[in-house]
Amino acid sequence: MALHWIVAVMIIGNVVLGLVADDLPDGWIRSAVDTHKSIGLTVLGLAVLRLLWRFANPPPPLPDSYSPAERLGAHAAHWALYALIFALPITGWIHDSAWKGAPTHPFALWGVIPNVRIGAIEALDAATKERIHAVFFDLHVWFGYALYGLLALHIVGALKHQFWDGEPELQRMLP
Ligand code: HEM
């Protein structure tokens, strides 16, 4: 539960930061983008923990009142969200590691842990990095769009079960 809410807040904050970073005053952009990267890589670490936790502690079964289609939809949305929680930081990380400005703009995780870019990508030739930089940014943006859609479905689904079906859906995720 704690991991669910921490990751949820970090992801929503990071979407906002990613979308507004370029519109901030010039002096703030660099630190906003670096904070975005630090939050994103932290989400990746927490997502690994979350998955391990989930395999070790399977969640309680869904209520019997849910139809087979609702169960399938809920499970599909949950696993697609897990996939995006990995895909978004990984594509951002690859995009940033291939950035031609990386050597002159060192990035330290939370300003503390240096050299967190992917060395194997940094070592590639300039033309290949340029392509990787562009392709993985497009993927990052598209996975962002997929996240908005799935997050909306996830929230609408949870609220529907809670208030329409009268199932204690939110209580499943609260202590
Ligand atoms: C929770 C994980 C993440 C989420 C939800 C996320 C989401 C986003 C979004 C929504 C954008 C704006 C895209 C647009 O313009 O439509 C963005 C931009 C960007 N992301 Fe991420 N991101 C994540 C992780 C990362 C990571 C780990 C890195 C790099 C280490 C990264 C690097 C970037 C960069 C460089 C930009 C462009 C910022 C700018 O110059 O405006 N992201 N991200």
PDB file of C-alpha atoms and ligand atoms in Angstrom:
ATOM      1  CA  MET A   1       0.000   0.000   0.000  1.00  0.00           C
ATOM      2  CA  ALA A   2       2.752   2.434   0.970  1.00  0.00           C
ATOM      3  CA  LEU A   3       4.655   1.668  -2.240  1.00  0.00           C
ATOM      4  CA  HIS A   4       1.460   2.131  -4.289  1.00  0.00           C
ATOM      5  CA  TRP A   5       0.803   5.627  -2.927  1.00  0.00           C
ATOM      6  CA  ILE A   6       4.439   6.765  -2.913  1.00  0.00           C
ATOM      7  CA  VAL A   7       4.879   5.667  -6.540  1.00  0.00           C
ATOM      8  CA  ALA A   8       1.502   7.215  -7.499  1.00  0.00           C
ATOM      9  CA  VAL A   9       2.449  10.623  -6.063  1.00  0.00           C
ATOM     10  CA  MET A  10       5.924  10.496  -7.616  1.00  0.00           C
ATOM     11  CA  ILE A  11       4.590   9.546 -11.049  1.00  0.00           C
ATOM     12  CA  ILE A  12       1.930  12.258 -11.090  1.00  0.00           C
ATOM     13  CA  GLY A  13       4.468  14.832  -9.862  1.00  0.00           C
ATOM     14  CA  ASN A  14       6.922  13.683 -12.522  1.00  0.00           C
ATOM     15  CA  VAL A  15       4.348  13.954 -15.317  1.00  0.00           C
ATOM     16  CA  VAL A  16       3.641  17.541 -14.252  1.00  0.00           C
ATOM     17  CA  LEU A  17       7.366  18.338 -14.002  1.00  0.00           C
ATOM     18  CA  GLY A  18       8.091  16.743 -17.417  1.00  0.00           C
ATOM     19  CA  LEU A  19       5.289  18.735 -19.057  1.00  0.00           C
ATOM     20  CA  VAL A  20       6.043  22.137 -17.496  1.00  0.00           C
ATOM     21  CA  ALA A  21       9.859  22.020 -17.294  1.00  0.00           C
ATOM     22  CA  ASP A  22      10.425  23.833 -20.600  1.00  0.00           C
ATOM     23  CA  ASP A  23       8.038  26.655 -19.663  1.00  0.00           C
ATOM     24  CA  LEU A  24       9.807  27.483 -16.393  1.00  0.00           C
ATOM     25  CA  PRO A  25      12.138  30.495 -16.117  1.00  0.00           C
ATOM     26  CA  ASP A  26      15.539  29.771 -17.723  1.00  0.00           C
ATOM     27  CA  GLY A  27      17.368  29.529 -14.394  1.00  0.00           C
ATOM     28  CA  TRP A  28      15.014  26.766 -13.177  1.00  0.00           C
ATOM     29  CA  ILE A  29      14.845  24.475 -16.192  1.00  0.00           C
ATOM     30  CA  ARG A  30      18.061  22.542 -15.532  1.00  0.00           C
ATOM     31  CA  SER A  31      17.229  21.758 -11.907  1.00  0.00           C
ATOM     32  CA  ALA A  32      13.601  20.926 -12.806  1.00  0.00           C
ATOM     33  CA  VAL A  33      14.738  18.426 -15.473  1.00  0.00           C
ATOM     34  CA  ASP A  34      17.383  16.961 -13.138  1.00  0.00           C
ATOM     35  CA  THR A  35      14.759  16.567 -10.394  1.00  0.00           C
ATOM     36  CA  HIS A  36      12.484  14.876 -12.982  1.00  0.00           C
ATOM     37  CA  LYS A  37      15.281  12.416 -13.761  1.00  0.00           C
ATOM     38  CA  SER A  38      15.991  11.713 -10.073  1.00  0.00           C
ATOM     39  CA  ILE A  39      12.309  11.123  -9.308  1.00  0.00           C
ATOM     40  CA  GLY A  40      12.012   8.882 -12.384  1.00  0.00           C
ATOM     41  CA  LEU A  41      15.006   6.711 -11.465  1.00  0.00           C
ATOM     42  CA  THR A  42      13.736   6.464  -7.883  1.00  0.00           C
ATOM     43  CA  VAL A  43      10.363   5.298  -9.250  1.00  0.00           C
ATOM     44  CA  LEU A  44      12.222   2.630 -11.230  1.00  0.00           C
ATOM     45  CA  GLY A  45      13.931   1.372  -8.051  1.00  0.00           C
ATOM     46  CA  LEU A  46      10.649   1.419  -6.111  1.00  0.00           C
ATOM     47  CA  ALA A  47       8.893  -0.386  -8.987  1.00  0.00           C
ATOM     48  CA  VAL A  48      11.407  -3.247  -8.731  1.00  0.00           C
ATOM     49  CA  LEU A  49      10.791  -3.406  -4.957  1.00  0.00           C
ATOM     50  CA  ARG A  50       7.038  -3.273  -5.514  1.00  0.00           C
ATOM     51  CA  LEU A  51       7.059  -6.155  -7.975  1.00  0.00           C
ATOM     52  CA  LEU A  52       9.215  -8.305  -5.673  1.00  0.00           C
ATOM     53  CA  TRP A  53       6.911  -7.435  -2.769  1.00  0.00           C
ATOM     54  CA  ARG A  54       3.844  -8.333  -4.818  1.00  0.00           C
ATOM     55  CA  PHE A  55       5.213 -11.738  -5.834  1.00  0.00           C
ATOM     56  CA  ALA A  56       6.062 -12.472  -2.189  1.00  0.00           C
ATOM     57  CA  ASN A  57       2.729 -11.076  -0.866  1.00  0.00           C
ATOM     58  CA  PRO A  58      -0.062 -11.677  -3.422  1.00  0.00           C
ATOM     59  CA  PRO A  59      -2.939  -9.180  -3.013  1.00  0.00           C
ATOM     60  CA  PRO A  60      -6.301 -10.460  -1.679  1.00  0.00           C
ATOM     61  CA  PRO A  61      -8.661 -11.794  -4.395  1.00  0.00           C
ATOM     62  CA  LEU A  62     -11.122  -9.391  -6.034  1.00  0.00           C
ATOM     63  CA  PRO A  63     -14.672  -9.450  -4.620  1.00  0.00           C
ATOM     64  CA  ASP A  64     -16.936 -12.258  -5.961  1.00  0.00           C
ATOM     65  CA  SER A  65     -19.413  -9.703  -7.321  1.00  0.00           C
ATOM     66  CA  TYR A  66     -17.021  -8.629 -10.117  1.00  0.00           C
ATOM     67  CA  SER A  67     -17.891 -10.095 -13.520  1.00  0.00           C
ATOM     68  CA  PRO A  68     -15.252 -12.050 -15.486  1.00  0.00           C
ATOM     69  CA  ALA A  69     -14.956  -9.095 -17.898  1.00  0.00           C
ATOM     70  CA  GLU A  70     -14.336  -6.681 -14.996  1.00  0.00           C
ATOM     71  CA  ARG A  71     -11.696  -9.010 -13.528  1.00  0.00           C
ATOM     72  CA  LEU A  72      -9.958  -9.291 -16.865  1.00  0.00           C
ATOM     73  CA  GLY A  73     -10.119  -5.506 -17.369  1.00  0.00           C
ATOM     74  CA  ALA A  74      -8.801  -4.785 -13.876  1.00  0.00           C
ATOM     75  CA  HIS A  75      -5.901  -7.257 -14.208  1.00  0.00           C
ATOM     76  CA  ALA A  76      -5.027  -6.033 -17.719  1.00  0.00           C
ATOM     77  CA  ALA A  77      -5.012  -2.389 -16.559  1.00  0.00           C
ATOM     78  CA  HIS A  78      -2.883  -3.233 -13.505  1.00  0.00           C
ATOM     79  CA  TRP A  79      -0.247  -5.148 -15.481  1.00  0.00           C
ATOM     80  CA  ALA A  80      -0.199  -2.490 -18.209  1.00  0.00           C
ATOM     81  CA  LEU A  81       0.383   0.133 -15.491  1.00  0.00           C
ATOM     82  CA  TYR A  82       3.255  -1.940 -14.091  1.00  0.00           C
ATOM     83  CA  ALA A  83       4.734  -2.170 -17.592  1.00  0.00           C
ATOM     84  CA  LEU A  84       4.534   1.635 -17.972  1.00  0.00           C
ATOM     85  CA  ILE A  85       6.033   2.248 -14.528  1.00  0.00           C
ATOM     86  CA  PHE A  86       9.102   0.456 -15.901  1.00  0.00           C
ATOM     87  CA  ALA A  87       8.905   1.674 -19.506  1.00  0.00           C
ATOM     88  CA  LEU A  88       8.694   5.400 -18.691  1.00  0.00           C
ATOM     89  CA  PRO A  89      11.846   5.660 -16.560  1.00  0.00           C
ATOM     90  CA  ILE A  90      13.797   3.236 -18.765  1.00  0.00           C
ATOM     91  CA  THR A  91      13.039   5.152 -21.993  1.00  0.00           C
ATOM     92  CA  GLY A  92      13.805   8.469 -20.227  1.00  0.00           C
ATOM     93  CA  TRP A  93      17.071   7.048 -18.908  1.00  0.00           C
ATOM     94  CA  ILE A  94      18.167   5.793 -22.347  1.00  0.00           C
ATOM     95  CA  HIS A  95      17.097   9.105 -23.973  1.00  0.00           C
ATOM     96  CA  ASP A  96      19.141  11.081 -21.437  1.00  0.00           C
ATOM     97  CA  SER A  97      22.173   8.761 -21.639  1.00  0.00           C
ATOM     98  CA  ALA A  98      22.298   9.317 -25.424  1.00  0.00           C
ATOM     99  CA  TRP A  99      22.109  13.131 -25.095  1.00  0.00           C
ATOM    100  CA  LYS A 100      25.003  14.870 -26.855  1.00  0.00           C
ATOM    101  CA  GLY A 101      25.036  17.449 -24.063  1.00  0.00           C
ATOM    102  CA  ALA A 102      25.587  14.732 -21.417  1.00  0.00           C
ATOM    103  CA  PRO A 103      29.402  15.191 -21.163  1.00  0.00           C
ATOM    104  CA  THR A 104      28.995  18.918 -20.460  1.00  0.00           C
ATOM    105  CA  HIS A 105      25.924  18.463 -18.231  1.00  0.00           C
ATOM    106  CA  PRO A 106      26.879  15.851 -15.631  1.00  0.00           C
ATOM    107  CA  PHE A 107      23.871  14.446 -13.782  1.00  0.00           C
ATOM    108  CA  ALA A 108      24.019  13.103 -10.220  1.00  0.00           C
ATOM    109  CA  LEU A 109      21.034  11.256  -8.754  1.00  0.00           C
ATOM    110  CA  TRP A 110      19.446  13.675  -6.242  1.00  0.00           C
ATOM    111  CA  GLY A 111      22.629  15.745  -6.666  1.00  0.00           C
ATOM    112  CA  VAL A 112      24.510  13.089  -4.686  1.00  0.00           C
ATOM    113  CA  ILE A 113      25.246   9.897  -6.665  1.00  0.00           C
ATOM    114  CA  PRO A 114      27.321  10.790  -9.758  1.00  0.00           C
ATOM    115  CA  ASN A 115      27.536   9.026 -13.142  1.00  0.00           C
ATOM    116  CA  VAL A 116      24.140   7.372 -13.192  1.00  0.00           C
ATOM    117  CA  ARG A 117      23.843   7.540 -16.978  1.00  0.00           C
ATOM    118  CA  ILE A 118      24.178   4.303 -18.964  1.00  0.00           C
ATOM    119  CA  GLY A 119      27.875   4.063 -19.884  1.00  0.00           C
ATOM    120  CA  ALA A 120      27.344   1.646 -22.798  1.00  0.00           C
ATOM    121  CA  ILE A 121      25.093   4.222 -24.480  1.00  0.00           C
ATOM    122  CA  GLU A 122      27.360   7.180 -23.692  1.00  0.00           C
ATOM    123  CA  ALA A 123      30.207   5.285 -25.406  1.00  0.00           C
ATOM    124  CA  LEU A 124      28.361   4.955 -28.765  1.00  0.00           C
ATOM    125  CA  ASP A 125      29.237   7.133 -31.785  1.00  0.00           C
ATOM    126  CA  ALA A 126      27.590  10.531 -32.124  1.00  0.00           C
ATOM    127  CA  ALA A 127      25.218   9.616 -35.000  1.00  0.00           C
ATOM    128  CA  THR A 128      23.869   6.511 -33.249  1.00  0.00           C
ATOM    129  CA  LYS A 129      23.360   8.469 -30.034  1.00  0.00           C
ATOM    130  CA  GLU A 130      21.474  11.173 -31.928  1.00  0.00           C
ATOM    131  CA  ARG A 131      19.067   8.533 -33.299  1.00  0.00           C
ATOM    132  CA  ILE A 132      18.646   6.830 -29.923  1.00  0.00           C
ATOM    133  CA  HIS A 133      18.082  10.209 -28.263  1.00  0.00           C
ATOM    134  CA  ALA A 134      15.247  11.061 -30.682  1.00  0.00           C
ATOM    135  CA  VAL A 135      13.576   7.621 -30.855  1.00  0.00           C
ATOM    136  CA  PHE A 136      13.560   7.110 -27.099  1.00  0.00           C
ATOM    137  CA  PHE A 137      12.169  10.564 -26.466  1.00  0.00           C
ATOM    138  CA  ASP A 138       9.271   9.755 -28.830  1.00  0.00           C
ATOM    139  CA  LEU A 139       8.725   6.493 -26.931  1.00  0.00           C
ATOM    140  CA  HIS A 140       8.892   8.371 -23.616  1.00  0.00           C
ATOM    141  CA  VAL A 141       6.200  10.797 -24.822  1.00  0.00           C
ATOM    142  CA  TRP A 142       3.961   7.995 -26.208  1.00  0.00           C
ATOM    143  CA  PHE A 143       4.258   5.930 -23.047  1.00  0.00           C
ATOM    144  CA  GLY A 144       3.241   9.144 -21.264  1.00  0.00           C
ATOM    145  CA  TYR A 145       0.045   9.286 -23.375  1.00  0.00           C
ATOM    146  CA  ALA A 146      -0.652   5.606 -22.622  1.00  0.00           C
ATOM    147  CA  LEU A 147      -0.145   6.369 -18.921  1.00  0.00           C
ATOM    148  CA  TYR A 148      -2.715   9.200 -18.977  1.00  0.00           C
ATOM    149  CA  GLY A 149      -5.323   6.877 -20.535  1.00  0.00           C
ATOM    150  CA  LEU A 150      -4.649   3.933 -18.251  1.00  0.00           C
ATOM    151  CA  LEU A 151      -4.479   6.090 -15.136  1.00  0.00           C
ATOM    152  CA  ALA A 152      -7.875   7.560 -16.027  1.00  0.00           C
ATOM    153  CA  LEU A 153      -9.344   4.043 -16.513  1.00  0.00           C
ATOM    154  CA  HIS A 154      -7.750   2.847 -13.270  1.00  0.00           C
ATOM    155  CA  ILE A 155      -9.200   5.752 -11.257  1.00  0.00           C
ATOM    156  CA  VAL A 156     -12.644   5.639 -12.910  1.00  0.00           C
ATOM    157  CA  GLY A 157     -12.740   1.847 -12.394  1.00  0.00           C
ATOM    158  CA  ALA A 158     -11.806   2.129  -8.708  1.00  0.00           C
ATOM    159  CA  LEU A 159     -14.408   4.883  -8.124  1.00  0.00           C
ATOM    160  CA  LYS A 160     -17.068   2.884 -10.003  1.00  0.00           C
ATOM    161  CA  HIS A 161     -16.487  -0.175  -7.799  1.00  0.00           C
ATOM    162  CA  GLN A 162     -16.421   1.987  -4.675  1.00  0.00           C
ATOM    163  CA  PHE A 163     -19.480   4.174  -5.234  1.00  0.00           C
ATOM    164  CA  TRP A 164     -21.582   2.405  -7.894  1.00  0.00           C
ATOM    165  CA  ASP A 165     -21.093  -1.234  -6.861  1.00  0.00           C
ATOM    166  CA  GLY A 166     -20.713  -0.375  -3.153  1.00  0.00           C
ATOM    167  CA  GLU A 167     -17.569  -2.533  -2.790  1.00  0.00           C
ATOM    168  CA  PRO A 168     -14.899  -1.345  -0.286  1.00  0.00           C
ATOM    169  CA  GLU A 169     -12.401  -0.860  -3.128  1.00  0.00           C
ATOM    170  CA  LEU A 170     -10.469   2.108  -1.677  1.00  0.00           C
ATOM    171  CA  GLN A 171     -10.240   0.360   1.704  1.00  0.00           C
ATOM    172  CA  ARG A 172      -8.218  -2.391  -0.058  1.00  0.00           C
ATOM    173  CA  MET A 173      -5.480   0.198  -0.554  1.00  0.00           C
ATOM    174  CA  LEU A 174      -5.716   1.896   2.865  1.00  0.00           C
ATOM    175  CA  PRO A 175      -4.360   0.552   6.148  1.00  0.00           C
TER     176      PRO A 175
HETATM  177  C1  HEM B   1       8.105   8.023 -13.388  1.00  0.00           C
HETATM  178  C2  HEM B   1       8.879   8.101 -14.436  1.00  0.00           C
HETATM  179  C3  HEM B   1       8.738   9.152 -15.495  1.00  0.00           C
HETATM  180  C4  HEM B   1       7.605   9.750 -15.981  1.00  0.00           C
HETATM  181  C5  HEM B   1       6.151   9.490 -15.579  1.00  0.00           C
HETATM  182  C6  HEM B   1       8.042  10.696 -16.998  1.00  0.00           C
HETATM  183  C7  HEM B   1       7.186  11.493 -17.747  1.00  0.00           C
HETATM  184  C8  HEM B   1       7.595  12.477 -18.625  1.00  0.00           C
HETATM  185  C9  HEM B   1       6.712  13.357 -19.344  1.00  0.00           C
HETATM  186  C10 HEM B   1       5.182  13.316 -19.284  1.00  0.00           C
HETATM  187  C11 HEM B   1       7.489  14.201 -20.072  1.00  0.00           C
HETATM  188  C12 HEM B   1       6.988  15.291 -21.008  1.00  0.00           C
HETATM  189  C13 HEM B   1       6.830  14.690 -22.383  1.00  0.00           C
HETATM  190  C14 HEM B   1       6.133  15.637 -23.317  1.00  0.00           C
HETATM  191  O1  HEM B   1       6.730  16.687 -23.630  1.00  0.00           O
HETATM  192  O2  HEM B   1       4.996  15.314 -23.740  1.00  0.00           O
HETATM  193  C15 HEM B   1       8.867  13.862 -19.813  1.00  0.00           C
HETATM  194  C16 HEM B   1       9.964  14.523 -20.354  1.00  0.00           C
HETATM  195  C17 HEM B   1      11.275  14.170 -20.111  1.00  0.00           C
HETATM  196  N1  HEM B   1      11.743  13.099 -19.371  1.00  0.00           N
HETATM  197 FE1  HEM B   1      10.586  11.884 -18.264  1.00  0.00          FE
HETATM  198  N2  HEM B   1       9.413  10.657 -17.092  1.00  0.00           N
HETATM  199  C18 HEM B   1       9.879   9.717 -16.206  1.00  0.00           C
HETATM  200  C19 HEM B   1      11.204   9.352 -15.990  1.00  0.00           C
HETATM  201  C20 HEM B   1      12.301   9.919 -16.616  1.00  0.00           C
HETATM  202  C21 HEM B   1      13.681   9.534 -16.393  1.00  0.00           C
HETATM  203  C22 HEM B   1      14.138   8.425 -15.445  1.00  0.00           C
HETATM  204  C23 HEM B   1      14.446  10.330 -17.182  1.00  0.00           C
HETATM  205  C24 HEM B   1      15.944  10.371 -17.344  1.00  0.00           C
HETATM  206  C25 HEM B   1      16.812   9.804 -16.510  1.00  0.00           C
HETATM  207  C26 HEM B   1      13.551  11.227 -17.898  1.00  0.00           C
HETATM  208  C27 HEM B   1      13.957  12.207 -18.792  1.00  0.00           C
HETATM  209  C28 HEM B   1      13.118  13.110 -19.397  1.00  0.00           C
HETATM  210  C29 HEM B   1      13.583  14.238 -20.178  1.00  0.00           C
HETATM  211  C30 HEM B   1      15.043  14.606 -20.447  1.00  0.00           C
HETATM  212  C31 HEM B   1      12.422  14.910 -20.615  1.00  0.00           C
HETATM  213  C32 HEM B   1      12.375  16.202 -21.431  1.00  0.00           C
HETATM  214  C33 HEM B   1      12.245  17.361 -20.429  1.00  0.00           C
HETATM  215  C34 HEM B   1      12.257  18.691 -21.138  1.00  0.00           C
HETATM  216  O3  HEM B   1      13.328  19.081 -21.577  1.00  0.00           O
HETATM  217  O4  HEM B   1      11.191  19.282 -21.248  1.00  0.00           O
HETATM  218  N3  HEM B   1      12.254  10.940 -17.537  1.00  0.00           N
HETATM  219  N4  HEM B   1       8.912  12.803 -18.931  1.00  0.00           N
END
